[in-house]
Amino acid sequence: MERALNLQLLAAALGGRSGIPTAQELQELMAAIEVQLVLRRAEIPQRVLDAAWYLHAVASVDQARERYTAARQRQAFQVSAHIFDLALNQDGHNPIDRLSFGFAAAIGYRRGGRDPNATAIMNRLRADLHVERPLLDHIDTLALEAGLALLGFETRTLFRWLATWRRQLAELAQASGLQDLTTTAFGPTHMVVLGADDLLAYFAHGDRARLDRGRTRLRSAAVGQAGPGDLNARWVAAHLLSLAGEAEAGSLWNPNVLPPSVPDLVRQAFTVGNPPVLTLWEPQRELLTGPRSPFDPQVRRVVLAVPTSGGKTLLAQMLAVEHLARAGTGVCYVAPTRSLCREVRRAMGNRVHILQKETGPDRPDFPAVSELFVGPADPRPADVEVMTPERLANLLRHDAGAVMARFGMFIFDEAQLLKEGGRGFTLESTIALLDYLSRETGHRIVLISAAMGNAGAIAQWLSTNGPALRHESQWRGPRRLHAAFTTTAHFELTRAETVRGAPKWPYRLVTPLSGQIRLRMADGRTTMLSTEGDTGWRLVRKASTSDLVQSNLSIDDGRSTKRYTIASEMIVELGHGGSVLVVAGTRSLAQLLAQALADQLDELPGTAPLVDFVRLQLGDDHPLVAVLRHGVGFHHAGLPIEVLEALEEAVRDDTLPYLTCTSTLTDGVNLPVRTVVIYDQTYAGQAEDAKLRGARLVNAMGRAGRAGKETEGWIVLVRAAPPTERDFEDLNPDAEALAVTSSLTTEEALHAFAELEQAVRLDEDALFRAADSATSDFIGFVWLVLAIEEERGLDPAAVDVASVVDSTLAAQSPQARMACMPVAHATRQAYLRTDGDARRRWPRTGTSLGSARVIDRLAHQLAETILSAERDGTLADIRNPQIAIRMPHEAINELLHLPEAPEWRFSVSPRGAEIELRPADLLADWLAGTSLPSLAATHLADVVRPAQRIEQMVDAVTEHFEHYLAWTVGALVELVNGRLHAADSEQRLCPDLGSYIRYGVDDGRALILMTSGIRSRRLAHAIVADVPDDLEPTRETLRLWLARMGVAEWRLRYGASASEVLDLLDFTRPKGRSLLKTLLETGSVKVDLPAVTSELPAWEGPLTLDFVQGEPRPLPLAVYAGAQRVVTVATQDHTDLSAVLDAGIDIVVEIDRQAYAPSLSIRLPFSDENT
C-alpha cells in the first residue's frame, strides 16, 4: 500500500480527469478497500472500477502519449492493476468479468514495471484457465485465458497449455474445412493463441523469427484483420503486441542485457531452468544495461543493495553462471546460515546443471584436512561451492593459495551481517583477506544485501584497486501493508476481587483489555481497527485496598492474560490471508507463541506426514510435535537440521499455515509468506544487535509478500508499549539505521582495544589472554595474514602491518584504525617471538590464539600417548572412529572449558540439580546411530519432564556435536596427526573424526553418503547396515548399488521419507551430465530403461513422459501410452528427465525395442507445428 496508494502517483495518473473520483477520493476509497480485506470483506464501488478502466485506457493507447507522458502511463498501469487486483477479491463475478479483471491486472503489472505481481495474478486465477474442457465450452474466454497464461511466464505449464489450445483450434478449423479460423468469429482468438505461442518461443529459446511472426499474428488480431469477432480477443492481442516490444528490452536474448559473448546455454539456464526467467525485473535490467556491465571482467568488485523480492539472488546466479561459462575457475557462494546455504545450493544447482556443472553438497564448517577441498566421495571438485563464512575462513586458514586457485568469484549474501557482533568480524576478515590476496589478480568479489543503507561506503572499502560497481534500488514487487497491534486497558470498567491467603495484597483489580490494529495509509494517516465485544483479556493488578482507582501497582502475571496469548488470538485472525511468519526475539518466546497459536486452532489433518517425520526425529514428547498437529511450527537453532528443513519446506508448499521463529531464520532463509508478525518484546540486558531493529527488522519484513504468488504482504508489529508514531518509524528505517559498519567500531570494541593495548604494555603475553571477541578475532586475523605471507616466502618482519589493517572495513573509521594499529604491531611482535612451526599451526584451529595454544598442548600430549602405546604394542585401531572417540576423552573435557565452548550442562529440571554426563559416552552412542529420543531416554533418564529431556539432548547435539566438538576435535586430530607424521609414525588418529562427530555416523560409507547430499543420519545408518560387506566403499559403487533399487524399494527397505527420497534421487544421478543440455544442443537424448524388452507390454499410439499419479511424493517418472503405464524410468535418470519436463518444451518420446535392453529416446520435434 505504501506505493500503490501514493497520492502523487494517483494525481499524476488521473491528471485531473472529471467524472471519476479525484486522486484524494480514489486514495481514500482504495485504502478503505484494503482495510476491508483485512476484515475478510471485499466490495469494490463501481466508481472505483470506472476510474480503473479510465486509467487502463490512458495507459494502453499509444496515441495518448501526445497528452500523457510515458511515466504517467506507467503510473496509470500500476494504479489500475492494483484496483483490478482488489476487485478479484470480491465474489460473484462471472467468468468473463473475472478473467477481464485478471488480464487487466496482469498486463498492468507487467507494463507498469511490477512483473512478479502478474505471475501472482495468473496463479490466483489458475482454476479459470481451462485446458481439459472442450474448446467450444469456453471459446468466448479463450483469448483472455491465453493472454493471462502467457503473462504468468510459467513455462512448464504454459508450453503444454498453448500446445493443447493450438491443437484444439486446429482441429476445429480442420473440422470446418478451413486452414485456420481467420475468416470466422474465432479468428482473433486463434491468432492470440498462436501469437502467444510465438512470443513464448522467443522468450524461452531466442527464436527471433517466431517473435516477428508472433507480432504479425497479434497485429492482425488487434486491427481486425483476423476475423470479425470478439472485442476481448482484439484487446488481448493489442496488449500482447505492445508487451512484445516492451518485454524484449528485458529479455535475456537481448544483446543489450547479456553481451553477445555470453553463450546461448547460459541464457537457457534461466529461460528454461527452474524457475524460468523470461524477462528481467526493473532493478536487474538497470544493472545489466548500465554504463558498467557486471559481466565485464575488469569489474572486479560489485556491491548490490536491493530489497528482498527485488531479484538480487537471480542477479547473483547470473553472475555466477556467466563466470562458469567464461572462466576456468569455480564460484564460491557464501551465505550466513546452513539453512540459506541449502536453499542457495538447490537454486544454483537448477541453473548450473544445464551447463553440466555441479554444485557441491553440504559440508562441515570445519572438515578434516583430507576433505578440505574434495570430499571423501568426490571424483572432482564441484564447480560451485555454497558455504558459510566459517567454512571459507577455515579453507583460507589451511591453504589460501588453493582457495584462490580454485575459485575465481566469491559472492557474499546477506552482507549487512558485517555489522553483527561475534560472527560479523568473521565475515569482514574473510572478505578483507580475499581482497588483500587478490589485489593483483582477476578474482571477483560480489556483496549483496537487502538492508544496506551505505552501499557507497562499502563500495569504497572494496575500491583499493579500481572503483567497485555499486548498484542500489528500492524496487520490490508485492505491495506491503504496515500495521501495529497493541492493547488498550479500559480502567473505567475495572472491578475489585478478593484473594484469600494473600495478607499483603488481598485484592486484585481486574481490568478488561481490547485490541487495536493501526493501519498506516500511504498519506501518513492511520486507520484504527478495534476488537468488538469482550475479548476475555484481562489486566490484573495486586492491591492492598479495594479502591478502583490506584496507580503504580504491581501486575499479577499469573492472573493477567499473557501477552503472547493476546498476540496469538490476533495472529489467528490474520491467517485467512495466507501463511503467517511470527518473528520473536528469543527461542522461548517463539515456542510460547507457537503453543498459544496451537491452543486457538483445531487439529489440521494435512500436517500428518510432517508430524510423523518430526516424531521419528524427536520422539513423541518434543513440544514441536504437539503444535504441528494444529498447523503451527516453531523454528530455531535448537532443532536438528533435518527438522528445520522440513519446517521450511512445509511453509513453502503451504502445508504449514503458521511458523514462529527467531530472527536467525529471517536473516538466513528466503522464506516468503503472506503475513509477517514482528513480536517485539525487549528484555533487560538484551544486546543491541539482538533487538528487532534496523537491518534485522528489514530482513524480517522482507519476507512479507511472496513474489510471484501474491501481490501484497502484510506486516504487523506487536508491542506491549502504548502506541506511538515511533512504531511506524521503526517499520521504515532510514539509511543511517541501515548503515553497515564494522563490529570493531562499536563503543564496547574500542574500549576493549584500549584495555588490551594497556595490558600488552605491562605483559606481552596478555595478547594470548584477550577475552573480548572483537580483540581476539582481530588478533587472529592479523596472525593469519602473517602466517599466509610467511608460507608465501615473505619475511613476516617485512609485512606491511598498516596494509593488513587497512584491508578491514574497520579501518574506514579513523578512530577504529587508530585503535587497531597498536594491537596489530603487538601481534606481529608476538608472532616473531613464537616458534616457527607453532605460529603457522595455530591459525588452522580457527580458535583464539589462547585456545589454539591449549589445543596444541593437548595434541602434543595425545600424540605422545599414541607413540608410547605404539612402542608398547598396546595401541588399538585408532583409525576406527568408535575407538578414536575414547582416546581424547580427557582432552574433550578440556575443550569444553575453552572460551569458545557452549555450556555443557544438563539438569533434572530448569532449576534442579545438575546431571553429570561424560561427553565420550554420549558421543559413542551418537556415532553409533542412536536416535535422539533414545539418547535422551538413556543418558537423561533422571530428567523429570520428557519434553525437557529431549530438548536438552537436541541442544547438546546441535550446539556441541554438530558444531563445537566437530570443530575443535577435528582441529585437535589434525595437530595430533601432524605430530605423528613428524615422528615418522604410520599411525593416524581417525583423520575424519570431526566429520564423524558432525554427522553422527561411525562408518566410512555412511560418511560418504552424508557428505554427498544425504541429509538424514538415520537413512545413512540404515543403508550402511544393508550394504553387502564386499561392496567397495566408494561413492560410485554406492550410487550404482542404490540406483538399481528404485524409489519403491527405498521406501520398503529403509522407510525413506519424501525428503530422503529426493536426496537419494540426487545422489544416484550421474554427476557431470545434463540430459537437458544434450537435448537442447543436439536435439535428442537416449537413456537405458530398467527392464528387458520381453518384459515391456504392448501399446498403441504415441508415448509420453509423465509423473506417476496416486503414489507418495516425490512421484516416480514413467512412460505412458495414453493412460497405460508402459515402463518406469531408471532411478538414476529421474532428476535429469524431471528437468526436461520442467523446461516445458515439446518432446517426442520413443522406445527402442530392437535390443535386449530397451532404451528411451527423447527428441525435439522435427518441424514447427505452428505453421
XYZ file of C-alpha atoms in Angstrom, residues 423-822:
400
model
C 30.254 -13.568 13.540
C 30.345 -10.154 11.875
C 34.105 -9.924 12.017
C 34.467 -13.479 10.688
C 32.672 -12.243 7.585
C 34.610 -8.969 7.497
C 38.018 -10.589 7.939
C 37.241 -13.185 5.256
C 36.297 -10.517 2.727
C 39.273 -8.402 3.777
C 41.670 -11.327 3.348
C 40.313 -12.160 -0.102
C 40.597 -8.524 -1.125
C 44.139 -8.386 0.256
C 45.207 -11.550 -1.586
C 43.593 -10.632 -4.919
C 44.680 -7.026 -5.401
C 46.919 -8.028 -8.291
C 44.702 -10.798 -9.722
C 41.418 -11.028 -11.611
C 39.397 -12.520 -8.754
C 35.933 -11.045 -8.371
C 34.142 -10.284 -5.092
C 30.387 -9.587 -5.028
C 28.486 -8.370 -1.946
C 24.692 -8.455 -1.962
C 22.284 -7.227 0.689
C 18.641 -6.309 1.163
C 19.388 -3.955 4.063
C 22.435 -1.840 3.350
C 21.971 1.883 3.866
C 25.528 2.867 2.989
C 26.342 0.873 -0.130
C 28.617 3.690 -1.248
C 30.818 3.329 1.828
C 31.010 -0.439 1.391
C 31.934 0.005 -2.267
C 34.633 2.483 -1.224
C 36.081 -0.118 1.151
C 36.493 -2.541 -1.769
C 37.822 0.066 -4.223
C 41.507 -0.167 -3.336
C 42.488 -1.115 -6.891
C 39.795 0.428 -9.062
C 36.245 1.537 -8.302
C 33.729 -1.095 -7.286
C 30.485 -1.322 -9.237
C 27.671 -0.217 -6.947
C 24.010 -0.785 -7.694
C 21.177 0.311 -5.421
C 17.420 0.029 -5.855
C 14.318 0.373 -3.710
C 12.183 -1.630 -6.136
C 10.155 -4.589 -4.961
C 7.245 -6.488 -6.457
C 4.466 -7.144 -3.925
C 2.892 -4.194 -2.116
C 3.121 -4.042 1.650
C 0.564 -3.051 4.252
C 2.043 -1.873 7.563
C 0.170 -2.253 10.825
C 0.849 -2.079 14.548
C -1.057 -4.005 17.203
C -1.412 -3.176 20.870
C -3.967 -3.409 23.652
C -5.954 -0.748 25.471
C -6.901 -1.075 29.141
C -10.431 0.065 29.966
C -9.838 1.304 33.502
C -13.385 2.661 33.760
C -14.554 -0.973 33.766
C -12.157 -2.111 36.492
C -13.587 -4.290 39.239
C -12.054 -5.488 42.523
C -11.754 -9.125 43.606
C -10.778 -10.501 46.996
C -7.954 -13.050 47.147
C -7.799 -15.464 50.056
C -4.484 -16.216 51.697
C -2.710 -13.083 50.461
C -2.340 -10.810 53.506
C -0.059 -8.278 51.818
C -2.125 -7.932 48.634
C -5.626 -9.160 49.499
C -7.276 -7.560 46.445
C -6.934 -7.848 42.694
C -8.043 -5.065 40.368
C -9.270 -6.687 37.169
C -9.377 -4.505 34.051
C -10.684 -5.682 30.651
C -8.458 -5.193 27.612
C -9.334 -4.652 23.978
C -7.103 -4.877 20.934
C -6.330 -2.238 18.315
C -4.643 -2.597 14.952
C -3.452 0.653 13.440
C -3.070 0.549 9.643
C -0.710 3.080 8.097
C -2.047 4.676 4.924
C 0.230 5.997 2.164
C -0.555 9.618 3.037
C 0.641 9.095 6.613
C -2.850 8.814 8.082
C -3.641 5.965 10.437
C -6.817 3.898 10.389
C -7.775 2.119 13.591
C -9.454 -1.272 13.790
C -10.657 -2.364 17.242
C -11.911 -5.635 18.627
C -15.633 -5.851 19.244
C -17.218 -7.058 22.472
C -15.463 -8.670 25.417
C -12.168 -10.213 24.352
C -11.708 -12.099 27.603
C -8.284 -10.458 28.013
C -7.589 -9.091 31.462
C -5.013 -6.927 33.186
C -4.852 -7.944 36.860
C -3.008 -5.823 39.417
C -2.206 -6.513 43.070
C -3.704 -4.067 45.565
C -3.865 -3.621 49.327
C -7.299 -1.937 49.159
C -10.389 -2.329 47.007
C -10.212 1.219 45.622
C -10.749 1.010 41.898
C -8.522 3.961 41.035
C -4.912 3.313 42.069
C -1.542 3.773 40.401
C 1.907 2.172 40.453
C 0.514 -1.258 41.256
C 2.346 -4.500 40.512
C 0.892 -6.735 37.839
C -0.225 -10.207 38.799
C 1.379 -12.133 35.951
C -0.273 -15.369 36.943
C -3.807 -13.980 36.602
C -3.301 -11.468 33.769
C -3.752 -12.657 30.212
C -0.354 -13.450 28.775
C 0.861 -11.052 26.115
C 1.724 -13.903 23.804
C -1.786 -15.308 24.246
C -3.313 -11.982 23.234
C -0.972 -11.749 20.253
C -1.769 -15.302 19.186
C -5.511 -14.613 19.068
C -4.876 -11.599 16.828
C -2.493 -13.585 14.638
C -5.068 -16.313 14.069
C -7.438 -13.651 12.726
C -4.812 -12.717 10.110
C -4.386 -16.300 8.955
C -7.225 -16.045 6.438
C -4.931 -14.025 4.167
C -2.320 -16.765 3.829
C 0.707 -18.175 5.617
C 1.973 -16.300 8.688
C 5.532 -15.995 9.981
C 5.894 -14.753 13.568
C 9.351 -13.405 14.422
C 10.277 -13.299 18.106
C 13.415 -12.184 19.895
C 14.178 -15.441 21.721
C 13.714 -19.180 21.368
C 11.490 -19.391 24.429
C 9.170 -16.676 23.121
C 8.948 -18.399 19.743
C 7.869 -21.615 21.450
C 5.382 -19.877 23.741
C 3.790 -18.126 20.758
C 3.586 -21.415 18.861
C 1.879 -23.109 21.795
C -0.562 -20.227 22.197
C -1.399 -20.328 18.487
C -1.934 -24.085 18.615
C -4.315 -23.639 21.536
C -6.506 -21.444 19.295
C -6.635 -23.847 16.349
C -8.209 -27.194 15.587
C -6.058 -30.099 14.502
C -5.025 -29.916 10.847
C -5.016 -33.337 9.123
C -2.823 -32.020 6.309
C 0.190 -31.831 8.628
C 0.071 -35.554 9.474
C 3.081 -36.508 7.245
C 5.123 -33.688 8.758
C 4.098 -34.723 12.276
C 5.138 -38.309 11.571
C 8.519 -37.187 10.260
C 9.214 -34.986 13.295
C 8.093 -37.736 15.666
C 10.608 -40.043 14.015
C 13.368 -37.473 14.556
C 12.483 -36.108 18.007
C 10.061 -38.545 19.600
C 6.507 -38.001 20.785
C 7.498 -35.894 23.781
C 9.089 -32.978 21.985
C 6.808 -29.890 22.168
C 7.117 -29.330 18.414
C 5.090 -32.467 17.738
C 2.058 -31.247 19.674
C 1.834 -27.845 17.981
C 2.413 -29.248 14.494
C -0.804 -31.245 14.802
C -2.606 -27.879 14.792
C -0.764 -26.405 11.802
C 1.800 -24.470 13.844
C 5.568 -24.898 13.974
C 8.496 -23.192 15.650
C 11.953 -22.790 14.134
C 15.187 -22.038 15.979
C 18.801 -23.187 16.264
C 17.930 -25.780 18.901
C 16.378 -28.133 16.343
C 18.147 -30.651 14.091
C 18.866 -29.624 10.528
C 16.523 -32.229 9.039
C 13.630 -30.871 11.113
C 14.377 -27.246 10.217
C 14.418 -28.132 6.529
C 11.123 -29.977 6.819
C 9.506 -26.967 8.509
C 10.795 -24.591 5.844
C 9.553 -26.821 3.045
C 6.142 -27.159 4.696
C 5.782 -23.361 4.743
C 6.843 -23.091 1.110
C 4.274 -25.622 -0.074
C 1.507 -24.162 2.160
C 1.260 -27.268 4.344
C 2.116 -25.307 7.491
C -0.004 -22.144 7.921
C 1.832 -20.693 10.952
C 5.521 -20.689 11.834
C 7.123 -18.873 14.755
C 10.857 -18.291 14.673
C 13.784 -16.247 15.879
C 15.353 -13.622 13.666
C 18.101 -16.045 12.648
C 15.575 -17.596 10.255
C 14.729 -14.329 8.523
C 18.434 -13.439 8.386
C 19.262 -16.722 6.779
C 16.403 -18.189 4.738
C 14.348 -16.782 1.909
C 11.015 -17.938 3.279
C 8.368 -15.535 1.965
C 4.862 -15.613 3.451
C 1.713 -13.530 3.196
C 1.974 -12.016 6.687
C 4.950 -11.278 8.912
C 4.255 -10.527 12.569
C 7.086 -8.848 14.468
C 6.654 -9.786 18.133
C 8.876 -7.104 19.640
C 9.262 -7.779 23.351
C 12.551 -6.462 24.681
C 14.093 -7.564 27.952
C 16.694 -6.281 30.368
C 20.262 -6.837 29.243
C 19.301 -7.582 25.641
C 22.201 -6.904 23.284
C 21.553 -4.066 20.860
C 22.271 -6.196 17.796
C 19.848 -8.851 19.091
C 16.894 -6.459 19.023
C 14.459 -6.457 16.126
C 15.704 -3.171 14.711
C 17.354 -1.840 11.568
C 18.642 -4.497 9.169
C 17.292 -7.332 11.307
C 13.809 -5.803 11.124
C 14.092 -5.075 7.397
C 15.080 -8.680 6.738
C 12.101 -9.955 8.702
C 9.691 -7.577 6.962
C 11.116 -8.546 3.593
C 9.503 -11.968 3.927
C 6.011 -10.424 3.669
C 4.515 -10.933 0.236
C 5.546 -13.909 -1.869
C 6.802 -12.625 -5.224
C 5.023 -14.483 -7.997
C 2.461 -15.881 -5.602
C 0.874 -12.814 -4.008
C 0.630 -9.156 -4.885
C 0.561 -7.908 -1.322
C 2.179 -8.708 2.005
C 1.088 -7.676 5.484
C 3.500 -6.588 8.197
C 2.201 -6.316 11.749
C 4.286 -5.009 14.623
C 3.202 -6.249 18.062
C 4.354 -4.277 21.087
C 3.227 -4.162 24.680
C 4.025 -0.441 24.990
C 1.421 2.279 24.322
C 1.083 3.126 20.612
C 3.357 5.856 19.278
C 4.460 7.237 15.939
C 7.788 5.510 16.565
C 6.142 2.157 15.798
C 5.760 3.024 12.128
C 9.111 4.796 12.004
C 10.750 1.549 13.117
C 9.000 -0.246 10.271
C 10.640 2.140 7.819
C 14.256 2.563 8.984
C 16.328 5.217 7.251
C 19.746 4.863 5.644
C 21.528 5.716 8.870
C 19.747 2.923 10.729
C 20.723 0.530 7.952
C 24.347 1.643 7.695
C 26.674 -1.365 7.658
C 29.732 -0.749 9.789
C 32.428 -2.947 11.258
C 31.708 -4.694 14.532
C 35.088 -3.329 15.662
C 33.791 0.247 15.616
C 31.326 -0.149 18.482
C 31.984 1.638 21.738
C 32.466 -1.682 23.527
C 35.007 -2.899 20.960
C 37.017 0.332 21.046
C 37.108 0.156 24.823
C 38.338 -3.452 24.639
C 41.130 -2.436 22.238
C 42.208 0.358 24.558
C 42.307 -2.013 27.546
C 44.266 -4.605 25.593
C 46.803 -2.047 24.420
C 47.399 -1.049 28.033
C 47.637 -4.706 29.160
C 50.181 -5.548 26.456
C 52.411 -2.714 27.639
C 52.564 -4.429 31.033
C 52.676 -8.032 29.828
C 53.398 -9.111 26.264
C 51.608 -12.408 26.864
C 48.333 -10.551 27.500
C 47.736 -10.823 23.785
C 47.008 -14.530 24.235
C 44.531 -13.880 27.033
C 42.347 -11.401 25.124
C 38.875 -12.352 26.308
C 36.818 -9.957 24.229
C 35.759 -11.489 20.916
C 36.424 -8.285 18.961
C 40.073 -8.067 20.005
C 40.775 -11.816 19.877
C 39.226 -12.107 16.413
C 41.258 -9.155 15.153
C 44.464 -10.622 16.606
C 43.638 -13.909 14.888
C 43.152 -12.121 11.563
C 46.499 -10.322 11.697
C 48.222 -13.518 12.819
C 46.667 -15.428 9.904
C 47.842 -12.875 7.328
C 51.368 -13.083 8.756
C 51.261 -16.892 8.530
C 49.993 -16.801 4.926
C 52.670 -14.316 3.908
C 55.339 -16.440 5.578
C 54.068 -19.529 3.716
C 54.374 -17.496 0.503
C 58.025 -16.814 1.305
C 57.799 -13.297 2.743
C 59.640 -12.466 5.946
C 56.865 -11.709 8.491
C 59.003 -8.869 9.836
C 58.694 -7.203 6.416
C 54.899 -7.479 6.154
C 53.224 -4.071 5.917
C 51.010 -4.213 9.004
C 49.279 -0.972 8.071
C 48.200 -2.543 4.769
C 46.774 -5.507 6.673
C 44.796 -3.235 8.985
C 43.644 -1.068 6.078
C 42.143 -4.105 4.337
C 39.428 -4.226 7.008
C 36.168 -2.329 6.977
C 37.044 -1.136 10.488
C 39.920 0.907 9.057
C 37.411 3.072 7.210
C 36.793 4.610 10.644
C 39.807 6.747 11.705
C 39.093 6.066 15.377
C 38.921 2.291 14.879
C 42.036 2.307 12.701
C 43.923 4.153 15.410
C 42.767 1.580 17.972
C 43.703 -1.394 15.783
C 47.195 -0.322 14.769
C 48.989 -0.817 18.127
